[in-house]
């Protein structure tokens, strides 16, 4: 619907541009707004994701060896970081054609720049790359009550970060609010697809449930099997 409103010059687009001008002339200081907007630069977000990918590869390979020693089916430890890299590459592959197709003019501060401001590449980069980095680290944690408690905190942190980047972009006059919102919608689809792929195929042929594949559980099962009375 957002894309249709932008492409068709709908009433939502007119409201969006009035809101954008109000935010651009608002009270948020220019310095903090510029800092927040810069967090959407690829030069800033890509190293964060790269560090998370390297850590995920290292920890995934280590955990796979431990599971193999325990007799469990090894997981596809390489899939989450590989899928993260492909998902990050999909951002410009999707955003650039949309920009060229819609050719939306930017705010007054961007006068003279070529048309093509919807969706925002900076907002999409921040939402997807930081989101992937956080989710890689989250999936790398062991299944513990602490991990379950960390889930809402991770989600809240990502929402605040993306909101800050989006506010900075609009406040500095780099984008309209709908440019940012459209990027968030795209990022939500990409992150959900990444999670679904990892959840479906990254665990290997059998899933480890609780302590089912720990050495302690194996010893317990072997002891229980040995304690069974022989059949008459």
Coordinates of N, CA and C in Angstrom, one line a residue:
X1 N 0.8 -1.2 0.0 CA 0.0 0.0 0.0 C 0.9 1.3 0.0
X2 N 1.9 1.2 0.8 CA 2.8 2.4 0.8 C 3.4 2.7 -0.6
X3 N 3.9 1.7 -1.2 CA 4.4 1.9 -2.6 C 3.4 2.4 -3.6
X4 N 2.2 1.9 -3.4 CA 1.1 2.3 -4.3 C 0.8 3.8 -4.1
X5 N 0.8 4.2 -2.8 CA 0.5 5.6 -2.5 C 1.6 6.5 -3.0
X6 N 2.8 6.1 -2.9 CA 4.0 6.9 -3.4 C 3.9 7.0 -4.9
X7 N 3.7 5.8 -5.6 CA 3.7 5.8 -7.0 C 2.5 6.5 -7.6
X8 N 1.4 6.5 -7.0 CA 0.1 7.1 -7.5 C -0.2 8.5 -7.0
X9 N 0.8 9.1 -6.2 CA 0.6 10.4 -5.7 C -0.7 10.5 -4.9
X10 N -0.9 9.4 -4.0 CA -2.1 9.3 -3.2 C -2.1 10.3 -2.0
X11 N -3.2 10.4 -1.3 CA -3.4 11.3 -0.2 C -2.3 11.0 0.9
X12 N -1.9 9.8 1.1 CA -0.9 9.5 2.1 C 0.4 10.1 1.8
X13 N 0.7 10.2 0.5 CA 2.0 10.8 0.1 C 2.0 12.3 0.4
X14 N 0.8 13.0 0.2 CA 0.8 14.4 0.5 C 0.9 14.6 2.1
X15 N 0.2 13.8 2.8 CA 0.4 13.9 4.3 C 1.8 13.6 4.7
X16 N 2.4 12.6 4.1 CA 3.8 12.2 4.4 C 4.8 13.4 4.2
X17 N 4.6 14.2 3.1 CA 5.5 15.3 2.8 C 5.2 16.4 3.8
X18 N 4.0 16.6 4.2 CA 3.8 17.7 5.2 C 4.4 17.3 6.6
X19 N 4.3 16.0 6.9 CA 5.0 15.5 8.1 C 6.5 15.6 8.0
X20 N 7.0 15.3 6.9 CA 8.5 15.3 6.7 C 9.0 16.8 6.8
X21 N 8.3 17.7 6.3 CA 8.7 19.1 6.5 C 8.6 19.6 7.9
X22 N 7.6 19.1 8.6 CA 7.5 19.4 10.1 C 8.6 18.8 10.9
X23 N 9.0 17.6 10.6 CA 10.1 17.0 11.3 C 11.4 17.6 11.0
X24 N 11.6 18.0 9.7 CA 12.9 18.6 9.3 C 13.1 19.9 10.0
X25 N 12.0 20.6 10.3 CA 12.2 21.9 11.0 C 11.9 21.8 12.5
X26 N 12.0 20.5 13.0 CA 11.7 20.3 14.4 C 12.9 20.7 15.3
X27 N 12.7 20.2 16.6 CA 13.7 20.6 17.6 C 14.9 19.7 17.8
X28 N 14.9 18.6 17.1 CA 16.1 17.7 17.3 C 17.4 18.3 16.8
X29 N 18.4 18.5 17.6 CA 19.6 19.1 17.2 C 20.2 18.4 15.9
X30 N 20.8 19.2 15.1 CA 21.3 18.7 13.8 C 22.5 17.7 14.0
X31 N 23.3 17.9 15.0 CA 24.5 17.0 15.3 C 24.0 15.6 15.6
X32 N 23.2 15.4 16.6 CA 22.7 14.1 16.9 C 21.9 13.4 15.8
X33 N 21.1 14.3 15.1 CA 20.4 13.8 13.9 C 21.3 13.3 12.8
X34 N 22.4 14.0 12.6 CA 23.4 13.5 11.6 C 24.1 12.3 12.0
X35 N 24.4 12.2 13.3 CA 25.0 10.9 13.8 C 24.1 9.7 13.6
X36 N 22.8 9.9 13.9 CA 21.9 8.8 13.8 C 21.7 8.4 12.3
X37 N 21.6 9.4 11.5 CA 21.5 9.1 10.0 C 22.7 8.4 9.5
X38 N 23.9 8.7 10.0 CA 25.1 8.1 9.5 C 25.2 6.6 9.9
X39 N 24.4 6.2 10.9 CA 24.5 4.8 11.3 C 23.9 3.9 10.2
X40 N 23.2 4.5 9.2 CA 22.6 3.7 8.1 C 23.6 3.6 7.0
X41 N 24.8 4.2 7.1 CA 25.8 4.1 6.0 C 26.3 2.6 6.0
X42 N 26.5 2.1 4.8 CA 27.1 0.8 4.6 C 28.4 0.7 5.3
X43 N 29.2 1.7 5.2 CA 30.6 1.7 5.8 C 30.5 1.5 7.3
X44 N 29.4 1.9 7.9 CA 29.3 1.7 9.4 C 28.6 0.4 9.7
X45 N 27.5 0.0 9.0 CA 26.8 -1.2 9.4 C 27.4 -2.4 8.9
X46 N 28.1 -2.4 7.7 CA 28.7 -3.6 7.2 C 29.8 -4.3 8.1
X47 N 30.7 -3.5 8.7 CA 31.7 -4.1 9.6 C 31.0 -4.7 10.8
X48 N 29.9 -4.2 11.3 CA 29.2 -4.8 12.4 C 28.6 -6.2 12.0
X49 N 28.0 -6.2 10.9 CA 27.5 -7.5 10.4 C 28.7 -8.5 10.1
X50 N 29.8 -8.0 9.6 CA 30.9 -8.9 9.3 C 31.5 -9.5 10.6
X51 N 31.6 -8.7 11.6 CA 32.0 -9.2 12.9 C 31.1 -10.3 13.4
X52 N 29.8 -10.1 13.3 CA 28.8 -11.1 13.8 C 28.9 -12.3 12.9
X53 N 29.2 -12.2 11.6 CA 29.3 -13.4 10.8 C 30.5 -14.2 11.1
X54 N 31.6 -13.5 11.4 CA 32.9 -14.2 11.8 C 32.6 -15.0 13.1
X55 N 32.0 -14.3 14.1 CA 31.8 -15.0 15.3 C 30.8 -16.1 15.2
X56 N 29.8 -16.0 14.3 CA 28.9 -17.1 14.1 C 29.6 -18.3 13.5
X57 N 30.5 -18.0 12.5 CA 31.2 -19.1 11.9 C 32.1 -19.8 12.9
X58 N 32.8 -19.1 13.7 CA 33.7 -19.7 14.7 C 32.9 -20.5 15.7
X59 N 31.9 -19.9 16.3 CA 31.1 -20.6 17.3 C 30.3 -21.8 16.7
X60 N 29.8 -21.6 15.5 CA 29.0 -22.7 14.9 C 29.9 -23.9 14.6
X61 N 31.1 -23.7 14.1 CA 32.0 -24.8 13.9 C 32.4 -25.5 15.2
X62 N 32.7 -24.7 16.2 CA 33.0 -25.3 17.5 C 31.9 -26.2 18.1
X63 N 30.7 -25.6 18.0 CA 29.5 -26.4 18.5 C 29.2 -27.6 17.7
X64 N 29.5 -27.5 16.4 CA 29.2 -28.7 15.5 C 30.2 -29.8 15.9
X65 N 31.4 -29.5 16.2 CA 32.4 -30.5 16.6 C 31.9 -31.1 17.9
X66 N 31.4 -30.3 18.9 CA 31.0 -30.9 20.1 C 29.8 -31.8 19.9
X67 N 28.9 -31.4 19.1 CA 27.7 -32.3 18.9 C 28.1 -33.6 18.2
X68 N 29.1 -33.5 17.3 CA 29.6 -34.7 16.6 C 30.2 -35.6 17.6
X69 N 31.0 -35.1 18.6 CA 31.6 -35.9 19.6 C 30.5 -36.6 20.5
X70 N 29.4 -35.9 20.6 CA 28.3 -36.4 21.5 C 27.4 -37.4 20.7
X71 N 27.7 -37.6 19.5 CA 26.9 -38.6 18.7 C 25.7 -38.0 18.0
X72 N 25.5 -36.7 18.1 CA 24.3 -36.0 17.5 C 24.6 -35.7 16.1
X73 N 23.5 -35.5 15.3 CA 23.7 -35.1 13.9 C 24.2 -33.7 13.9
X74 N 25.3 -33.5 13.1 CA 25.9 -32.1 13.1 C 25.0 -31.1 12.4
X75 N 24.8 -29.9 13.0 CA 24.0 -28.9 12.3 C 24.7 -28.3 11.1
X76 N 23.9 -27.6 10.3 CA 24.5 -26.9 9.2 C 24.9 -25.5 9.8
X77 N 26.1 -25.5 10.4 CA 26.5 -24.3 11.2 C 26.9 -23.2 10.2
X78 N 27.1 -23.5 9.0 CA 27.5 -22.5 8.0 C 26.3 -21.7 7.4
X79 N 25.1 -22.3 7.6 CA 24.0 -21.7 6.9 C 23.6 -20.4 7.4
X80 N 23.4 -20.1 8.7 CA 23.0 -18.8 9.2 C 23.9 -17.6 8.7
X81 N 25.3 -17.8 8.9 CA 26.1 -16.7 8.4 C 26.1 -16.5 6.9
X82 N 26.0 -17.6 6.1 CA 25.9 -17.6 4.7 C 24.6 -16.9 4.2
X83 N 23.5 -17.3 4.9 CA 22.2 -16.7 4.6 C 22.2 -15.2 4.9
X84 N 22.9 -14.9 6.0 CA 23.0 -13.4 6.4 C 23.7 -12.6 5.3
X85 N 24.8 -13.2 4.8 CA 25.5 -12.4 3.8 C 24.7 -12.3 2.5
X86 N 23.9 -13.3 2.1 CA 23.1 -13.2 1.0 C 21.9 -12.2 1.2
X87 N 21.4 -12.2 2.4 CA 20.3 -11.3 2.7 C 20.8 -9.9 2.7
X88 N 22.0 -9.6 3.2 CA 22.5 -8.3 3.1 C 22.7 -7.8 1.7
X89 N 23.2 -8.8 0.8 CA 23.4 -8.4 -0.6 C 22.1 -8.2 -1.3
X90 N 21.0 -8.7 -0.8 CA 19.7 -8.5 -1.4 C 19.2 -7.1 -1.2
X91 N 19.7 -6.4 -0.2 CA 19.2 -5.0 0.1 C 19.4 -4.1 -1.1
X92 N 20.6 -3.9 -1.6 CA 20.7 -3.0 -2.7 C 20.1 -3.6 -4.0
X93 N 20.1 -5.0 -4.1 CA 19.5 -5.6 -5.3 C 18.0 -5.3 -5.4
X94 N 17.3 -5.1 -4.2 CA 15.9 -4.8 -4.2 C 15.6 -3.3 -4.2
X95 N 16.4 -2.5 -3.4 CA 16.2 -1.1 -3.2 C 16.5 -0.3 -4.4
X96 N 17.6 -0.6 -5.1 CA 18.0 0.3 -6.2 C 17.0 0.2 -7.4
X97 N 16.5 -1.0 -7.8 CA 15.4 -1.0 -8.8 C 14.2 -0.3 -8.4
X98 N 13.8 -0.4 -7.2 CA 12.6 0.4 -6.7 C 12.8 1.9 -6.8
X99 N 14.0 2.3 -6.4 CA 14.3 3.7 -6.5 C 14.2 4.2 -8.0
X100 N 14.8 3.5 -8.9 CA 14.8 3.9 -10.3 C 13.4 3.8 -10.8
X101 N 12.6 2.9 -10.4 CA 11.2 2.7 -11.0 C 10.3 3.8 -10.5
X102 N 10.3 4.1 -9.2 CA 9.4 5.1 -8.6 C 9.9 6.6 -8.9
X103 N 11.2 6.7 -8.8 CA 11.8 8.1 -9.1 C 11.2 9.2 -8.3
X104 N 11.0 8.9 -7.0 CA 10.4 9.9 -6.1 C 11.4 11.0 -5.8
X105 N 10.9 12.3 -6.0 CA 11.8 13.4 -5.6 C 12.0 13.5 -4.1
X106 N 13.2 14.0 -3.7 CA 13.5 14.1 -2.3 C 13.0 15.4 -1.7
X107 N 13.3 15.6 -0.4 CA 12.9 16.8 0.3 C 13.7 18.0 -0.3
X108 N 13.3 19.2 0.2 CA 14.0 20.4 -0.3 C 15.5 20.4 -0.1
X109 N 15.9 19.8 1.0 CA 17.3 19.8 1.3 C 18.1 19.0 0.3
X110 N 17.5 18.1 -0.4 CA 18.1 17.3 -1.5 C 17.9 17.8 -2.9
X111 N 17.5 19.1 -3.0 CA 17.3 19.7 -4.3 C 18.5 19.6 -5.2
X112 N 18.3 19.2 -6.4 CA 19.5 19.0 -7.3 C 19.9 17.5 -7.4
X113 N 19.6 16.7 -6.4 CA 20.0 15.3 -6.4 C 19.0 14.5 -7.3
X114 N 19.5 13.5 -8.0 CA 18.6 12.7 -8.9 C 17.5 12.1 -8.1
X115 N 16.3 12.1 -8.8 CA 15.1 11.5 -8.1 C 15.4 10.0 -7.8
X116 N 14.7 9.5 -6.8 CA 14.8 8.1 -6.4 C 15.1 8.0 -4.9
X117 N 14.1 8.4 -4.1 CA 14.3 8.5 -2.7 C 13.5 7.4 -1.9
X118 N 12.6 6.7 -2.7 CA 11.8 5.7 -2.0 C 12.2 4.3 -2.7
X119 N 12.5 3.3 -1.8 CA 12.6 3.4 -0.3 C 14.0 3.9 0.0
X120 N 14.2 4.2 1.3 CA 15.5 4.7 1.8 C 16.5 3.6 1.9
X121 N 17.6 3.7 1.2 CA 18.7 2.7 1.3 C 19.4 2.7 2.7
X122 N 19.5 3.9 3.3 CA 20.1 4.0 4.6 C 19.3 3.3 5.6
X123 N 17.9 3.5 5.6 CA 17.1 2.9 6.6 C 17.0 1.4 6.4
X124 N 17.0 0.9 5.1 CA 17.0 -0.5 4.9 C 18.3 -1.2 5.3
X125 N 19.4 -0.5 5.0 CA 20.7 -1.0 5.4 C 20.8 -1.2 6.9
X126 N 20.4 -0.2 7.7 CA 20.4 -0.2 9.1 C 19.6 -1.3 9.6
X127 N 18.3 -1.4 9.2 CA 17.4 -2.4 9.7 C 17.8 -3.8 9.4
X128 N 18.3 -4.0 8.2 CA 18.6 -5.4 7.8 C 20.0 -5.8 8.4
X129 N 21.0 -5.0 8.2 CA 22.4 -5.4 8.7 C 22.5 -5.5 10.2
X130 N 22.0 -4.5 10.9 CA 22.0 -4.6 12.3 C 21.1 -5.7 12.8
X131 N 20.0 -5.8 12.2 CA 19.1 -6.9 12.6 C 19.7 -8.3 12.4
X132 N 20.4 -8.5 11.3 CA 21.0 -9.8 11.1 C 22.1 -10.0 12.1
X133 N 22.9 -8.9 12.4 CA 24.0 -9.1 13.4 C 23.4 -9.5 14.7
X134 N 22.3 -8.8 15.1 CA 21.7 -9.2 16.4 C 21.2 -10.6 16.4
X135 N 20.5 -11.0 15.4 CA 19.9 -12.3 15.3 C 21.0 -13.4 15.2
X136 N 22.1 -13.1 14.5 CA 23.2 -14.1 14.5 C 23.7 -14.4 15.9
X137 N 23.9 -13.3 16.7 CA 24.4 -13.4 18.0 C 23.4 -14.1 18.9
X138 N 22.1 -13.8 18.7 CA 21.0 -14.4 19.5 C 20.9 -15.9 19.2
X139 N 21.0 -16.3 18.0 CA 20.9 -17.7 17.7 C 22.1 -18.5 18.2
X140 N 23.2 -17.8 18.3 CA 24.4 -18.4 18.8 C 24.4 -18.8 20.3
X141 N 23.5 -18.1 21.0 CA 23.4 -18.4 22.4 C 22.8 -19.8 22.7
X142 N 23.2 -20.4 23.7 CA 22.6 -21.7 24.0 C 21.1 -21.5 24.5
X143 N 20.4 -22.6 24.4 CA 19.0 -22.6 24.8 C 18.9 -22.6 26.4
X144 N 18.8 -21.4 26.9 CA 18.8 -21.2 28.4 C 17.7 -20.2 28.7
X145 N 17.2 -20.1 30.0 CA 16.3 -19.1 30.3 C 16.8 -17.7 30.0
X146 N 18.1 -17.5 30.1 CA 18.7 -16.2 29.8 C 18.5 -15.8 28.4
X147 N 18.6 -16.8 27.5 CA 18.4 -16.5 26.1 C 16.9 -16.0 25.8
X148 N 16.0 -16.7 26.5 CA 14.6 -16.4 26.3 C 14.3 -15.0 26.8
X149 N 15.0 -14.6 27.9 CA 14.8 -13.2 28.5 C 15.5 -12.2 27.6
X150 N 16.5 -12.6 26.9 CA 17.2 -11.6 26.0 C 16.4 -11.3 24.8
X151 N 15.5 -12.1 24.3 CA 14.8 -11.9 23.1 C 14.1 -10.5 23.1
X152 N 13.2 -10.2 24.1 CA 12.6 -8.9 24.0 C 13.5 -7.7 24.1
X153 N 14.6 -7.9 24.8 CA 15.6 -6.8 24.9 C 16.3 -6.6 23.5
X154 N 16.6 -7.7 22.8 CA 17.2 -7.5 21.5 C 16.2 -6.8 20.6
X155 N 15.0 -7.2 20.6 CA 14.0 -6.6 19.7 C 13.8 -5.2 20.0
X156 N 13.7 -4.8 21.3 CA 13.6 -3.4 21.7 C 14.8 -2.6 21.3
X157 N 16.0 -3.1 21.4 CA 17.1 -2.4 21.0 C 17.2 -2.1 19.5
X158 N 16.7 -3.1 18.7 CA 16.7 -2.9 17.3 C 15.7 -1.9 16.9
X159 N 14.5 -1.9 17.5 CA 13.4 -0.9 17.2 C 13.9 0.5 17.5
X160 N 14.6 0.6 18.7 CA 15.1 2.0 19.0 C 16.2 2.4 18.1
X161 N 17.1 1.5 17.7 CA 18.1 1.9 16.7 C 17.6 2.3 15.4
X162 N 16.6 1.5 14.9 CA 16.0 1.8 13.6 C 15.2 3.1 13.7
X163 N 14.5 3.3 14.8 CA 13.8 4.6 14.9 C 14.7 5.8 14.9
X164 N 15.8 5.6 15.6 CA 16.8 6.7 15.6 C 17.4 7.0 14.2
X165 N 17.7 6.0 13.5 CA 18.2 6.2 12.1 C 17.1 6.9 11.3
X166 N 15.9 6.4 11.3 CA 14.8 7.0 10.5 C 14.6 8.4 10.9
X167 N 14.6 8.7 12.2 CA 14.3 10.1 12.6 C 15.4 11.0 12.2
X168 N 16.7 10.5 12.2 CA 17.8 11.3 11.8 C 17.7 11.6 10.3
X169 N 17.3 10.6 9.5 CA 17.2 10.8 8.0 C 16.2 11.9 7.7
X170 N 15.0 11.8 8.4 CA 14.0 12.8 8.1 C 14.3 14.1 8.7
X171 N 14.9 14.2 9.8 CA 15.2 15.5 10.5 C 16.3 16.2 9.6
X172 N 17.2 15.5 9.0 CA 18.2 16.2 8.2 C 17.8 16.4 6.8
X173 N 16.6 16.0 6.5 CA 16.0 16.3 5.2 C 16.5 15.4 4.1
X174 N 17.0 14.2 4.4 CA 17.5 13.3 3.5 C 16.4 12.4 2.8
X175 N 15.3 12.2 3.6 CA 14.3 11.4 3.2 C 12.9 11.8 3.7
X176 N 11.9 11.4 3.1 CA 10.5 11.5 3.6 C 10.2 10.4 4.6
X177 N 9.3 10.6 5.5 CA 8.9 9.5 6.4 C 8.5 8.2 5.7
X178 N 7.8 8.3 4.6 CA 7.3 7.0 4.0 C 8.5 6.3 3.3
X179 N 9.6 7.0 3.0 CA 10.8 6.4 2.4 C 11.3 5.4 3.5
X180 N 11.3 5.9 4.7 CA 11.9 5.1 5.8 C 10.9 3.9 6.2
X181 N 9.6 4.2 6.2 CA 8.7 3.2 6.6 C 8.6 2.1 5.5
X182 N 8.7 2.4 4.3 CA 8.8 1.4 3.2 C 10.0 0.5 3.4
X183 N 11.1 1.1 3.8 CA 12.4 0.3 4.0 C 12.2 -0.6 5.2
X184 N 11.5 -0.2 6.2 CA 11.3 -1.1 7.4 C 10.4 -2.3 7.0
X185 N 9.4 -2.0 6.1 CA 8.6 -3.1 5.7 C 9.4 -4.1 4.9
X186 N 10.3 -3.7 4.0 CA 11.1 -4.5 3.3 C 12.1 -5.3 4.2
X187 N 12.6 -4.6 5.2 CA 13.6 -5.2 6.1 C 12.9 -6.3 6.9
X188 N 11.6 -6.1 7.3 CA 10.9 -7.1 8.1 C 10.7 -8.4 7.3
X189 N 10.4 -8.2 6.0 CA 10.3 -9.4 5.1 C 11.6 -10.2 5.0
X190 N 12.7 -9.5 4.8 CA 14.0 -10.1 4.6 C 14.4 -10.8 5.9
X191 N 14.2 -10.2 7.0 CA 14.7 -10.8 8.3 C 13.8 -12.0 8.6
X192 N 12.5 -11.9 8.4 CA 11.6 -13.0 8.6 C 12.0 -14.2 7.7
X193 N 12.3 -13.9 6.5 CA 12.7 -15.0 5.5 C 14.0 -15.6 6.0
X194 N 15.0 -14.8 6.4 CA 16.3 -15.4 6.9 C 16.0 -16.3 8.1
X195 N 15.2 -15.8 9.1 CA 14.9 -16.6 10.3 C 14.3 -17.9 9.9
X196 N 13.3 -17.9 8.9 CA 12.6 -19.1 8.5 C 13.5 -20.1 7.9
X197 N 14.4 -19.6 7.0 CA 15.4 -20.5 6.4 C 16.3 -21.2 7.4
X198 N 16.8 -20.4 8.3 CA 17.7 -20.9 9.4 C 17.0 -21.9 10.3
X199 N 15.7 -21.6 10.6 CA 15.0 -22.4 11.5 C 14.6 -23.7 10.9
X200 N 14.5 -23.7 9.5 CA 14.1 -24.9 8.8 C 15.3 -25.8 8.5
X201 N 16.4 -25.3 8.1 CA 17.5 -26.1 7.6 C 18.8 -26.0 8.4
X202 N 18.9 -25.1 9.3 CA 20.2 -25.0 9.9 C 20.5 -26.0 11.0
X203 N 19.4 -26.7 11.5 CA 19.6 -27.6 12.7 C 20.1 -28.9 12.4
X204 N 20.2 -29.3 11.1 CA 20.7 -30.6 10.7 C 19.5 -31.6 10.6
X205 N 19.8 -32.9 10.6 CA 18.8 -33.9 10.4 C 17.9 -34.1 11.6
X206 N 18.5 -33.9 12.8 CA 17.7 -34.1 14.0 C 18.0 -32.8 14.9
X207 N 16.9 -32.4 15.6 CA 17.1 -31.3 16.5 C 17.5 -31.7 17.9
X208 N 18.4 -30.9 18.5 CA 18.7 -31.2 19.9 C 17.6 -30.6 20.8
X209 N 17.0 -31.3 21.6 CA 15.9 -30.8 22.5 C 16.4 -31.0 23.9
X210 N 16.4 -29.8 24.6 CA 16.8 -29.8 26.0 C 18.2 -30.4 26.2
X211 N 18.3 -31.5 27.0 CA 19.6 -32.2 27.2 C 19.7 -33.5 26.4
X212 N 18.9 -33.6 25.4 CA 18.8 -34.9 24.7 C 20.1 -35.3 24.1
X213 N 21.0 -34.4 23.8 CA 22.2 -34.8 23.1 C 23.5 -34.5 23.9
X214 N 23.3 -34.1 25.1 CA 24.5 -33.8 26.0 C 25.1 -35.1 26.4
X215 N 26.4 -35.1 26.8 CA 27.1 -36.3 27.2 C 26.4 -36.9 28.5
X216 N 25.9 -36.0 29.4 CA 25.3 -36.5 30.6 C 24.0 -37.3 30.2
X217 N 23.2 -36.7 29.3 CA 22.0 -37.4 28.9 C 22.3 -38.8 28.2
X218 N 23.4 -38.8 27.4 CA 23.8 -40.1 26.8 C 24.2 -41.1 27.8
X219 N 25.0 -40.7 28.8 CA 25.3 -41.7 29.9 C 24.1 -42.1 30.6
X220 N 23.1 -41.2 30.8 CA 21.9 -41.6 31.5 C 21.1 -42.6 30.7
X221 N 21.0 -42.4 29.4 CA 20.3 -43.4 28.6 C 21.0 -44.7 28.5
X222 N 22.4 -44.7 28.4 CA 23.1 -45.9 28.3 C 23.0 -46.7 29.6
X223 N 23.0 -46.0 30.7 CA 22.8 -46.6 32.0 C 21.5 -47.2 32.2
X224 N 20.5 -46.5 31.7 CA 19.1 -47.0 31.8 C 18.9 -48.2 30.9
X225 N 19.6 -48.2 29.7 CA 19.5 -49.4 28.8 C 20.2 -50.6 29.5
X226 N 21.3 -50.3 30.2 CA 22.0 -51.4 30.8 C 21.3 -52.0 32.0
X227 N 20.4 -51.2 32.6 CA 19.8 -51.6 33.8 C 18.5 -52.4 33.5
X228 N 18.0 -52.4 32.3 CA 16.8 -53.1 31.9 C 17.0 -54.6 32.1
X229 N 16.0 -55.3 32.7 CA 16.2 -56.7 32.9 C 16.1 -57.4 31.6
X230 N 16.9 -58.5 31.5 CA 16.9 -59.3 30.3 C 15.6 -60.0 30.0
X231 N 15.2 -60.1 28.8 CA 13.9 -60.7 28.4 C 14.0 -62.2 28.7
X232 N 12.9 -62.8 29.3 CA 13.0 -64.2 29.6 C 13.1 -65.1 28.3

